[in-house]
């Protein structure tokens, strides 16, 4: 990282009220030397999962981690064999959940073998389709909300995409260093490339008509389907199995907090629903094989 970038990053951390007080408002005390946020993995998750309200407003208090997540974050992920059986029993191809479980995980510094493996599991919403002034959102089963093809390609914006039905498209294998936030792209530069994995949950948006000009501030409520939470839990387990440790989940808007033009996703994410899906999955993975 150049001195100029380092100074810029310092300015953003200060402006956002982070740095010295990682638990307070602002960003979560990212340390450039160690490429981690401040505190234990649980404390990092509590900071990085602060609720994101409309217009990208991030809550100042740390999230209260629900039970399953609190028990797993940062702990060894020892369920690789169980996860392989789980996927096989359900006919789920490993290629559809971020790539082969036996594959290596992306590493920071653009895949540098000496750099740390991915630590952060970033949750996004696609904010697409953008329905402008439409009066309402289409049903979750509609074709418009479940097309995944448009997200494919060598320039796919994330590692994995999950539609409203819980179907997935792997844009990049979890082994590929790929950036999808302003923090990684504009501030961390190459050292941070590969430290984060990115999941996009399909969520349509509409324009908030009470505001002048174009916007896509209106998200459906509830924000995501049960099938999306189930698949997100599975992707979290798959990525964590490859890491050997349950990763630290994060919201995109929180990662980019304090950076001008930061995104507002994910909207209406319910940590309790994700946690319920994670708890059910983890229980299934811990069951002894037949
Ligand atoms: Zn995003």
PDB file of C-alpha atoms and ligand atoms in Angstrom:
ATOM      1  CA  UNK A   1       0.000   0.000   0.000  1.00  0.00           C
ATOM      2  CA  UNK A   2       1.319   3.428  -0.914  1.00  0.00           C
ATOM      3  CA  UNK A   3       1.810   6.130   1.685  1.00  0.00           C
ATOM      4  CA  UNK A   4      -0.950   8.133  -0.018  1.00  0.00           C
ATOM      5  CA  UNK A   5      -3.375   5.238   0.242  1.00  0.00           C
ATOM      6  CA  UNK A   6      -2.437   4.652   3.857  1.00  0.00           C
ATOM      7  CA  UNK A   7      -3.106   8.299   4.630  1.00  0.00           C
ATOM      8  CA  UNK A   8      -6.426   8.170   2.791  1.00  0.00           C
ATOM      9  CA  UNK A   9      -7.442   5.048   4.697  1.00  0.00           C
ATOM     10  CA  UNK A  10      -6.480   6.697   7.973  1.00  0.00           C
ATOM     11  CA  UNK A  11      -8.600   9.718   7.072  1.00  0.00           C
ATOM     12  CA  UNK A  12     -11.619   7.544   6.322  1.00  0.00           C
ATOM     13  CA  UNK A  13     -11.204   5.576   9.535  1.00  0.00           C
ATOM     14  CA  UNK A  14     -11.028   8.821  11.482  1.00  0.00           C
ATOM     15  CA  UNK A  15     -13.966  10.397   9.649  1.00  0.00           C
ATOM     16  CA  UNK A  16     -16.068   7.327  10.378  1.00  0.00           C
ATOM     17  CA  UNK A  17     -15.188   7.404  14.048  1.00  0.00           C
ATOM     18  CA  UNK A  18     -13.415   4.063  13.925  1.00  0.00           C
ATOM     19  CA  UNK A  19      -9.794   3.442  14.786  1.00  0.00           C
ATOM     20  CA  UNK A  20      -9.429   3.866  18.507  1.00  0.00           C
ATOM     21  CA  UNK A  21     -13.009   2.944  19.267  1.00  0.00           C
ATOM     22  CA  UNK A  22     -13.807  -0.080  17.155  1.00  0.00           C
ATOM     23  CA  UNK A  23     -16.908  -0.913  19.149  1.00  0.00           C
ATOM     24  CA  UNK A  24     -18.460   2.491  18.714  1.00  0.00           C
ATOM     25  CA  UNK A  25     -19.796   4.071  15.551  1.00  0.00           C
ATOM     26  CA  UNK A  26     -17.912   3.937  12.334  1.00  0.00           C
ATOM     27  CA  UNK A  27     -15.748   1.258  10.898  1.00  0.00           C
ATOM     28  CA  UNK A  28     -14.492  -1.683  12.879  1.00  0.00           C
ATOM     29  CA  UNK A  29     -10.851  -0.900  13.478  1.00  0.00           C
ATOM     30  CA  UNK A  30      -9.235  -2.560  10.481  1.00  0.00           C
ATOM     31  CA  UNK A  31      -5.537  -3.102  11.031  1.00  0.00           C
ATOM     32  CA  UNK A  32      -3.401  -2.805   7.939  1.00  0.00           C
ATOM     33  CA  UNK A  33      -0.484  -4.756   9.370  1.00  0.00           C
ATOM     34  CA  UNK A  34      -2.473  -7.850  10.343  1.00  0.00           C
ATOM     35  CA  UNK A  35      -5.303  -7.516   7.798  1.00  0.00           C
ATOM     36  CA  UNK A  36      -7.942  -8.034  10.487  1.00  0.00           C
ATOM     37  CA  UNK A  37     -10.525  -5.932  12.276  1.00  0.00           C
ATOM     38  CA  UNK A  38     -10.193  -5.207  15.987  1.00  0.00           C
ATOM     39  CA  UNK A  39     -11.090  -7.785  18.604  1.00  0.00           C
ATOM     40  CA  UNK A  40     -11.967 -11.454  18.673  1.00  0.00           C
ATOM     41  CA  UNK A  41     -13.756 -12.984  15.670  1.00  0.00           C
ATOM     42  CA  UNK A  42     -17.041 -12.665  17.611  1.00  0.00           C
ATOM     43  CA  UNK A  43     -16.422  -8.984  18.360  1.00  0.00           C
ATOM     44  CA  UNK A  44     -15.526  -8.416  14.715  1.00  0.00           C
ATOM     45  CA  UNK A  45     -18.751 -10.097  13.578  1.00  0.00           C
ATOM     46  CA  UNK A  46     -20.800  -8.038  16.052  1.00  0.00           C
ATOM     47  CA  UNK A  47     -19.302  -4.881  14.587  1.00  0.00           C
ATOM     48  CA  UNK A  48     -19.499  -5.969  10.942  1.00  0.00           C
ATOM     49  CA  UNK A  49     -23.109  -7.175  11.231  1.00  0.00           C
ATOM     50  CA  UNK A  50     -24.575  -3.969  12.632  1.00  0.00           C
ATOM     51  CA  UNK A  51     -28.031  -3.491  11.103  1.00  0.00           C
ATOM     52  CA  UNK A  52     -28.202  -1.512   7.864  1.00  0.00           C
ATOM     53  CA  UNK A  53     -31.253   0.749   7.580  1.00  0.00           C
ATOM     54  CA  UNK A  54     -32.695   2.555   4.586  1.00  0.00           C
ATOM     55  CA  UNK A  55     -30.294   4.876   2.762  1.00  0.00           C
ATOM     56  CA  UNK A  56     -27.400   2.782   4.062  1.00  0.00           C
ATOM     57  CA  UNK A  57     -27.577   4.061   7.630  1.00  0.00           C
ATOM     58  CA  UNK A  58     -25.528   1.678   9.781  1.00  0.00           C
ATOM     59  CA  UNK A  59     -26.512   1.226  13.428  1.00  0.00           C
ATOM     60  CA  UNK A  60     -23.884   2.482  15.862  1.00  0.00           C
ATOM     61  CA  UNK A  61     -24.219  -0.332  18.426  1.00  0.00           C
ATOM     62  CA  UNK A  62     -22.663  -3.749  17.792  1.00  0.00           C
ATOM     63  CA  UNK A  63     -25.111  -6.442  16.688  1.00  0.00           C
ATOM     64  CA  UNK A  64     -26.133  -8.983  19.284  1.00  0.00           C
ATOM     65  CA  UNK A  65     -24.967 -12.241  17.725  1.00  0.00           C
ATOM     66  CA  UNK A  66     -27.678 -14.895  17.846  1.00  0.00           C
ATOM     67  CA  UNK A  67     -26.896 -18.278  19.390  1.00  0.00           C
ATOM     68  CA  UNK A  68     -25.694 -20.409  16.481  1.00  0.00           C
ATOM     69  CA  UNK A  69     -23.526 -17.692  15.023  1.00  0.00           C
ATOM     70  CA  UNK A  70     -22.086 -16.724  18.404  1.00  0.00           C
ATOM     71  CA  UNK A  71     -21.140 -20.353  19.031  1.00  0.00           C
ATOM     72  CA  UNK A  72     -19.457 -20.838  15.647  1.00  0.00           C
ATOM     73  CA  UNK A  73     -17.683 -17.647  14.518  1.00  0.00           C
ATOM     74  CA  UNK A  74     -13.922 -18.090  14.750  1.00  0.00           C
ATOM     75  CA  UNK A  75     -14.183 -21.708  15.918  1.00  0.00           C
ATOM     76  CA  UNK A  76     -12.659 -24.637  13.993  1.00  0.00           C
ATOM     77  CA  UNK A  77     -14.946 -25.904  11.215  1.00  0.00           C
ATOM     78  CA  UNK A  78     -14.548 -29.643  11.466  1.00  0.00           C
ATOM     79  CA  UNK A  79     -17.581 -30.746   9.457  1.00  0.00           C
ATOM     80  CA  UNK A  80     -15.986 -31.072   6.016  1.00  0.00           C
ATOM     81  CA  UNK A  81     -16.852 -34.773   5.578  1.00  0.00           C
ATOM     82  CA  UNK A  82     -20.358 -34.203   6.932  1.00  0.00           C
ATOM     83  CA  UNK A  83     -20.822 -31.275   4.578  1.00  0.00           C
ATOM     84  CA  UNK A  84     -19.731 -33.392   1.606  1.00  0.00           C
ATOM     85  CA  UNK A  85     -22.311 -36.028   2.570  1.00  0.00           C
ATOM     86  CA  UNK A  86     -24.944 -33.342   3.157  1.00  0.00           C
ATOM     87  CA  UNK A  87     -24.457 -31.904  -0.336  1.00  0.00           C
ATOM     88  CA  UNK A  88     -24.345 -35.317  -2.009  1.00  0.00           C
ATOM     89  CA  UNK A  89     -27.550 -36.447  -0.261  1.00  0.00           C
ATOM     90  CA  UNK A  90     -29.347 -33.378  -1.590  1.00  0.00           C
ATOM     91  CA  UNK A  91     -27.919 -33.570  -5.089  1.00  0.00           C
ATOM     92  CA  UNK A  92     -26.149 -30.230  -4.677  1.00  0.00           C
ATOM     93  CA  UNK A  93     -23.069 -29.884  -6.854  1.00  0.00           C
ATOM     94  CA  UNK A  94     -20.071 -28.397  -5.034  1.00  0.00           C
ATOM     95  CA  UNK A  95     -19.549 -26.197  -8.102  1.00  0.00           C
ATOM     96  CA  UNK A  96     -22.824 -24.455  -7.208  1.00  0.00           C
ATOM     97  CA  UNK A  97     -21.691 -23.534  -3.691  1.00  0.00           C
ATOM     98  CA  UNK A  98     -18.481 -21.716  -4.487  1.00  0.00           C
ATOM     99  CA  UNK A  99     -16.487 -24.627  -5.909  1.00  0.00           C
ATOM    100  CA  UNK A 100     -14.910 -27.886  -4.785  1.00  0.00           C
ATOM    101  CA  UNK A 101     -14.772 -28.255  -1.010  1.00  0.00           C
ATOM    102  CA  UNK A 102     -11.320 -29.775  -1.382  1.00  0.00           C
ATOM    103  CA  UNK A 103     -10.159 -26.662  -3.218  1.00  0.00           C
ATOM    104  CA  UNK A 104      -7.970 -24.049  -1.589  1.00  0.00           C
ATOM    105  CA  UNK A 105      -9.442 -20.803  -0.373  1.00  0.00           C
ATOM    106  CA  UNK A 106      -8.511 -17.425  -1.789  1.00  0.00           C
ATOM    107  CA  UNK A 107      -5.629 -15.666  -0.047  1.00  0.00           C
ATOM    108  CA  UNK A 108      -4.962 -11.988   0.511  1.00  0.00           C
ATOM    109  CA  UNK A 109      -2.454  -9.954  -1.476  1.00  0.00           C
ATOM    110  CA  UNK A 110      -4.059 -11.305  -4.642  1.00  0.00           C
ATOM    111  CA  UNK A 111      -3.477 -14.960  -3.877  1.00  0.00           C
ATOM    112  CA  UNK A 112      -0.061 -14.687  -2.236  1.00  0.00           C
ATOM    113  CA  UNK A 113       0.807 -18.055  -0.657  1.00  0.00           C
ATOM    114  CA  UNK A 114       2.404 -16.192   2.267  1.00  0.00           C
ATOM    115  CA  UNK A 115      -0.667 -14.036   2.924  1.00  0.00           C
ATOM    116  CA  UNK A 116      -3.600 -15.010   5.177  1.00  0.00           C
ATOM    117  CA  UNK A 117      -6.494 -16.968   3.687  1.00  0.00           C
ATOM    118  CA  UNK A 118      -9.905 -15.306   3.324  1.00  0.00           C
ATOM    119  CA  UNK A 119     -11.369 -14.320   6.695  1.00  0.00           C
ATOM    120  CA  UNK A 120     -14.495 -12.347   5.865  1.00  0.00           C
ATOM    121  CA  UNK A 121     -17.774 -13.545   4.361  1.00  0.00           C
ATOM    122  CA  UNK A 122     -19.542 -10.500   2.977  1.00  0.00           C
ATOM    123  CA  UNK A 123     -23.306 -10.488   2.515  1.00  0.00           C
ATOM    124  CA  UNK A 124     -24.764  -8.278  -0.225  1.00  0.00           C
ATOM    125  CA  UNK A 125     -28.065  -7.748  -1.952  1.00  0.00           C
ATOM    126  CA  UNK A 126     -28.084  -7.266  -5.703  1.00  0.00           C
ATOM    127  CA  UNK A 127     -30.449  -4.259  -5.571  1.00  0.00           C
ATOM    128  CA  UNK A 128     -31.637  -5.717  -8.864  1.00  0.00           C
ATOM    129  CA  UNK A 129     -33.935  -5.851 -10.689  1.00  0.00           C
ATOM    130  CA  UNK A 130     -34.392  -2.103 -10.209  1.00  0.00           C
ATOM    131  CA  UNK A 131     -38.104  -1.544 -10.768  1.00  0.00           C
ATOM    132  CA  UNK A 132     -38.160   2.244 -10.643  1.00  0.00           C
ATOM    133  CA  UNK A 133     -41.629   3.621  -9.965  1.00  0.00           C
ATOM    134  CA  UNK A 134     -43.378   0.231 -10.041  1.00  0.00           C
ATOM    135  CA  UNK A 135     -46.212   0.165  -7.523  1.00  0.00           C
ATOM    136  CA  UNK A 136     -45.249  -3.182  -6.020  1.00  0.00           C
ATOM    137  CA  UNK A 137     -42.689  -5.985  -6.092  1.00  0.00           C
ATOM    138  CA  UNK A 138     -43.359  -9.131  -8.111  1.00  0.00           C
ATOM    139  CA  UNK A 139     -43.821 -12.421  -6.233  1.00  0.00           C
ATOM    140  CA  UNK A 140     -40.714 -14.291  -5.149  1.00  0.00           C
ATOM    141  CA  UNK A 141     -41.470 -17.050  -7.657  1.00  0.00           C
ATOM    142  CA  UNK A 142     -41.518 -14.697 -10.640  1.00  0.00           C
ATOM    143  CA  UNK A 143     -39.027 -15.264 -13.445  1.00  0.00           C
ATOM    144  CA  UNK A 144     -37.781 -11.670 -13.201  1.00  0.00           C
ATOM    145  CA  UNK A 145     -36.487 -12.293  -9.671  1.00  0.00           C
ATOM    146  CA  UNK A 146     -34.909 -15.655 -10.354  1.00  0.00           C
ATOM    147  CA  UNK A 147     -32.820 -15.211 -13.468  1.00  0.00           C
ATOM    148  CA  UNK A 148     -29.196 -15.809 -12.600  1.00  0.00           C
ATOM    149  CA  UNK A 149     -27.624 -15.763 -16.079  1.00  0.00           C
ATOM    150  CA  UNK A 150     -27.146 -12.017 -16.052  1.00  0.00           C
ATOM    151  CA  UNK A 151     -24.710 -12.339 -13.143  1.00  0.00           C
ATOM    152  CA  UNK A 152     -22.394 -14.825 -14.897  1.00  0.00           C
ATOM    153  CA  UNK A 153     -19.130 -14.023 -16.630  1.00  0.00           C
ATOM    154  CA  UNK A 154     -15.450 -13.538 -15.985  1.00  0.00           C
ATOM    155  CA  UNK A 155     -16.302 -10.131 -14.504  1.00  0.00           C
ATOM    156  CA  UNK A 156     -19.062 -11.437 -12.207  1.00  0.00           C
ATOM    157  CA  UNK A 157     -19.310  -8.978  -9.336  1.00  0.00           C
ATOM    158  CA  UNK A 158     -19.290 -11.593  -6.559  1.00  0.00           C
ATOM    159  CA  UNK A 159     -18.316 -15.182  -5.782  1.00  0.00           C
ATOM    160  CA  UNK A 160     -21.840 -16.591  -5.513  1.00  0.00           C
ATOM    161  CA  UNK A 161     -25.341 -15.318  -6.335  1.00  0.00           C
ATOM    162  CA  UNK A 162     -28.518 -16.654  -4.711  1.00  0.00           C
ATOM    163  CA  UNK A 163     -31.944 -16.032  -6.269  1.00  0.00           C
ATOM    164  CA  UNK A 164     -35.273 -15.829  -4.428  1.00  0.00           C
ATOM    165  CA  UNK A 165     -35.799 -19.585  -4.838  1.00  0.00           C
ATOM    166  CA  UNK A 166     -32.447 -20.322  -3.249  1.00  0.00           C
ATOM    167  CA  UNK A 167     -30.843 -21.393  -6.532  1.00  0.00           C
ATOM    168  CA  UNK A 168     -27.225 -20.348  -6.956  1.00  0.00           C
ATOM    169  CA  UNK A 169     -24.705 -19.332  -9.552  1.00  0.00           C
ATOM    170  CA  UNK A 170     -21.009 -19.434  -8.768  1.00  0.00           C
ATOM    171  CA  UNK A 171     -19.465 -16.362 -10.400  1.00  0.00           C
ATOM    172  CA  UNK A 172     -15.992 -17.096  -9.051  1.00  0.00           C
ATOM    173  CA  UNK A 173     -14.729 -20.079  -7.110  1.00  0.00           C
ATOM    174  CA  UNK A 174     -14.055 -19.244  -3.435  1.00  0.00           C
ATOM    175  CA  UNK A 175     -10.410 -19.864  -4.333  1.00  0.00           C
ATOM    176  CA  UNK A 176     -10.330 -16.768  -6.562  1.00  0.00           C
ATOM    177  CA  UNK A 177      -9.305 -13.474  -4.943  1.00  0.00           C
ATOM    178  CA  UNK A 178     -12.140 -11.115  -5.897  1.00  0.00           C
ATOM    179  CA  UNK A 179     -13.069  -7.674  -4.628  1.00  0.00           C
ATOM    180  CA  UNK A 180     -16.594  -6.267  -4.408  1.00  0.00           C
ATOM    181  CA  UNK A 181     -16.443  -3.326  -1.987  1.00  0.00           C
ATOM    182  CA  UNK A 182     -15.071   0.183  -2.132  1.00  0.00           C
ATOM    183  CA  UNK A 183     -13.011  -0.578   0.966  1.00  0.00           C
ATOM    184  CA  UNK A 184     -11.112  -3.338  -0.838  1.00  0.00           C
ATOM    185  CA  UNK A 185     -10.908  -1.596  -4.181  1.00  0.00           C
ATOM    186  CA  UNK A 186     -10.240   1.986  -3.217  1.00  0.00           C
ATOM    187  CA  UNK A 187      -8.509   1.738   0.147  1.00  0.00           C
ATOM    188  CA  UNK A 188      -6.861  -1.609   0.787  1.00  0.00           C
ATOM    189  CA  UNK A 189      -5.587  -2.106  -2.731  1.00  0.00           C
ATOM    190  CA  UNK A 190      -3.765  -5.347  -3.639  1.00  0.00           C
ATOM    191  CA  UNK A 191      -2.945  -6.398  -0.019  1.00  0.00           C
ATOM    192  CA  UNK A 192      -6.670  -6.820   0.704  1.00  0.00           C
ATOM    193  CA  UNK A 193      -7.523  -8.632  -2.508  1.00  0.00           C
ATOM    194  CA  UNK A 194      -8.530 -12.161  -1.536  1.00  0.00           C
ATOM    195  CA  UNK A 195      -9.282 -11.459   2.123  1.00  0.00           C
ATOM    196  CA  UNK A 196     -13.039 -11.261   1.544  1.00  0.00           C
ATOM    197  CA  UNK A 197     -15.559 -13.639  -0.038  1.00  0.00           C
ATOM    198  CA  UNK A 198     -18.711 -12.116  -1.518  1.00  0.00           C
ATOM    199  CA  UNK A 199     -22.262 -13.415  -1.672  1.00  0.00           C
ATOM    200  CA  UNK A 200     -25.008 -11.562  -3.540  1.00  0.00           C
ATOM    201  CA  UNK A 201     -28.585 -12.306  -2.534  1.00  0.00           C
ATOM    202  CA  UNK A 202     -31.067 -11.292  -5.228  1.00  0.00           C
ATOM    203  CA  UNK A 203     -33.313  -8.531  -3.948  1.00  0.00           C
ATOM    204  CA  UNK A 204     -35.387  -6.183  -6.138  1.00  0.00           C
ATOM    205  CA  UNK A 205     -35.641  -2.499  -5.444  1.00  0.00           C
ATOM    206  CA  UNK A 206     -38.094   0.300  -6.171  1.00  0.00           C
ATOM    207  CA  UNK A 207     -37.821   4.052  -6.083  1.00  0.00           C
ATOM    208  CA  UNK A 208     -38.723   5.930  -2.928  1.00  0.00           C
ATOM    209  CA  UNK A 209     -41.081   8.472  -4.440  1.00  0.00           C
ATOM    210  CA  UNK A 210     -40.975  10.908  -1.578  1.00  0.00           C
ATOM    211  CA  UNK A 211     -37.393  11.746  -2.564  1.00  0.00           C
ATOM    212  CA  UNK A 212     -36.547  13.761  -5.639  1.00  0.00           C
ATOM    213  CA  UNK A 213     -34.457  12.181  -8.349  1.00  0.00           C
ATOM    214  CA  UNK A 214     -33.574   8.579  -9.096  1.00  0.00           C
ATOM    215  CA  UNK A 215     -33.015   6.145  -6.245  1.00  0.00           C
ATOM    216  CA  UNK A 216     -33.513   2.462  -5.451  1.00  0.00           C
ATOM    217  CA  UNK A 217     -34.098   2.815  -1.733  1.00  0.00           C
ATOM    218  CA  UNK A 218     -37.215   0.672  -1.361  1.00  0.00           C
ATOM    219  CA  UNK A 219     -36.554  -2.992  -0.638  1.00  0.00           C
ATOM    220  CA  UNK A 220     -39.146  -5.693  -0.035  1.00  0.00           C
ATOM    221  CA  UNK A 221     -40.085  -6.548   3.511  1.00  0.00           C
ATOM    222  CA  UNK A 222     -39.279  -9.208   4.477  1.00  0.00           C
ATOM    223  CA  UNK A 223     -36.083  -8.657   2.568  1.00  0.00           C
ATOM    224  CA  UNK A 224     -35.133 -12.255   1.791  1.00  0.00           C
ATOM    225  CA  UNK A 225     -36.778 -15.649   1.442  1.00  0.00           C
ATOM    226  CA  UNK A 226     -36.312 -18.675   3.690  1.00  0.00           C
ATOM    227  CA  UNK A 227     -34.673 -20.436   0.737  1.00  0.00           C
ATOM    228  CA  UNK A 228     -32.111 -17.635   0.515  1.00  0.00           C
ATOM    229  CA  UNK A 229     -31.244 -17.860   4.211  1.00  0.00           C
ATOM    230  CA  UNK A 230     -30.912 -21.651   3.928  1.00  0.00           C
ATOM    231  CA  UNK A 231     -28.565 -21.380   0.967  1.00  0.00           C
ATOM    232  CA  UNK A 232     -26.587 -18.565   2.563  1.00  0.00           C
ATOM    233  CA  UNK A 233     -26.012 -20.796   5.600  1.00  0.00           C
ATOM    234  CA  UNK A 234     -24.814 -23.578   3.298  1.00  0.00           C
ATOM    235  CA  UNK A 235     -22.440 -21.207   1.490  1.00  0.00           C
ATOM    236  CA  UNK A 236     -21.136 -19.975   4.824  1.00  0.00           C
ATOM    237  CA  UNK A 237     -20.466 -23.564   5.864  1.00  0.00           C
ATOM    238  CA  UNK A 238     -18.799 -24.383   2.535  1.00  0.00           C
ATOM    239  CA  UNK A 239     -16.487 -21.374   2.681  1.00  0.00           C
ATOM    240  CA  UNK A 240     -15.733 -22.004   6.353  1.00  0.00           C
ATOM    241  CA  UNK A 241     -14.996 -25.691   5.726  1.00  0.00           C
ATOM    242  CA  UNK A 242     -12.402 -24.654   3.166  1.00  0.00           C
ATOM    243  CA  UNK A 243     -10.952 -22.160   5.639  1.00  0.00           C
ATOM    244  CA  UNK A 244     -10.936 -24.702   8.462  1.00  0.00           C
ATOM    245  CA  UNK A 245     -12.492 -21.984  10.645  1.00  0.00           C
ATOM    246  CA  UNK A 246     -15.940 -20.438  10.727  1.00  0.00           C
ATOM    247  CA  UNK A 247     -15.407 -17.140   8.916  1.00  0.00           C
ATOM    248  CA  UNK A 248     -16.438 -13.721  10.138  1.00  0.00           C
ATOM    249  CA  UNK A 249     -19.629 -12.608   8.390  1.00  0.00           C
ATOM    250  CA  UNK A 250     -20.072  -8.965   7.417  1.00  0.00           C
ATOM    251  CA  UNK A 251     -22.533  -6.692   5.646  1.00  0.00           C
ATOM    252  CA  UNK A 252     -21.335  -4.805   2.588  1.00  0.00           C
ATOM    253  CA  UNK A 253     -22.672  -1.449   3.824  1.00  0.00           C
ATOM    254  CA  UNK A 254     -20.754  -1.860   7.081  1.00  0.00           C
ATOM    255  CA  UNK A 255     -17.487  -2.772   5.342  1.00  0.00           C
ATOM    256  CA  UNK A 256     -17.813   0.437   3.312  1.00  0.00           C
ATOM    257  CA  UNK A 257     -19.143   2.613   6.138  1.00  0.00           C
ATOM    258  CA  UNK A 258     -17.746   6.127   6.029  1.00  0.00           C
ATOM    259  CA  UNK A 259     -16.593   5.915   2.415  1.00  0.00           C
ATOM    260  CA  UNK A 260     -18.329   8.411   0.129  1.00  0.00           C
ATOM    261  CA  UNK A 261     -20.897   6.713  -2.105  1.00  0.00           C
ATOM    262  CA  UNK A 262     -21.050   3.605   0.107  1.00  0.00           C
ATOM    263  CA  UNK A 263     -23.742   1.105  -0.863  1.00  0.00           C
ATOM    264  CA  UNK A 264     -26.828   0.421   1.256  1.00  0.00           C
ATOM    265  CA  UNK A 265     -26.919  -3.377   1.007  1.00  0.00           C
ATOM    266  CA  UNK A 266     -28.157  -5.671   2.321  1.00  0.00           C
ATOM    267  CA  UNK A 267     -31.543  -4.154   3.208  1.00  0.00           C
ATOM    268  CA  UNK A 268     -33.957  -5.838   5.609  1.00  0.00           C
ATOM    269  CA  UNK A 269     -31.563  -8.689   6.439  1.00  0.00           C
ATOM    270  CA  UNK A 270     -32.818 -10.617   9.474  1.00  0.00           C
ATOM    271  CA  UNK A 271     -29.908 -12.041  11.421  1.00  0.00           C
ATOM    272  CA  UNK A 272     -32.262 -14.261  13.434  1.00  0.00           C
ATOM    273  CA  UNK A 273     -33.551 -15.962  10.291  1.00  0.00           C
ATOM    274  CA  UNK A 274     -30.018 -16.555   9.060  1.00  0.00           C
ATOM    275  CA  UNK A 275     -29.082 -17.890  12.463  1.00  0.00           C
ATOM    276  CA  UNK A 276     -32.023 -20.280  12.513  1.00  0.00           C
ATOM    277  CA  UNK A 277     -30.968 -21.665   9.122  1.00  0.00           C
ATOM    278  CA  UNK A 278     -27.374 -21.936  10.337  1.00  0.00           C
ATOM    279  CA  UNK A 279     -28.439 -23.722  13.515  1.00  0.00           C
ATOM    280  CA  UNK A 280     -30.482 -26.286  11.586  1.00  0.00           C
ATOM    281  CA  UNK A 281     -27.620 -26.887   9.168  1.00  0.00           C
ATOM    282  CA  UNK A 282     -25.019 -27.194  11.891  1.00  0.00           C
ATOM    283  CA  UNK A 283     -27.164 -29.689  13.776  1.00  0.00           C
ATOM    284  CA  UNK A 284     -27.497 -31.777  10.606  1.00  0.00           C
ATOM    285  CA  UNK A 285     -23.735 -31.651  10.058  1.00  0.00           C
ATOM    286  CA  UNK A 286     -23.029 -32.811  13.605  1.00  0.00           C
ATOM    287  CA  UNK A 287     -25.210 -35.872  13.315  1.00  0.00           C
ATOM    288  CA  UNK A 288     -23.086 -39.021  13.182  1.00  0.00           C
ATOM    289  CA  UNK A 289     -23.023 -40.661   9.739  1.00  0.00           C
ATOM    290  CA  UNK A 290     -25.462 -43.553   9.272  1.00  0.00           C
TER     291      UNK A 290
HETATM  292 ZN1  LIG B   1     -22.998  -5.008  -2.134  1.00  0.00          ZN
END
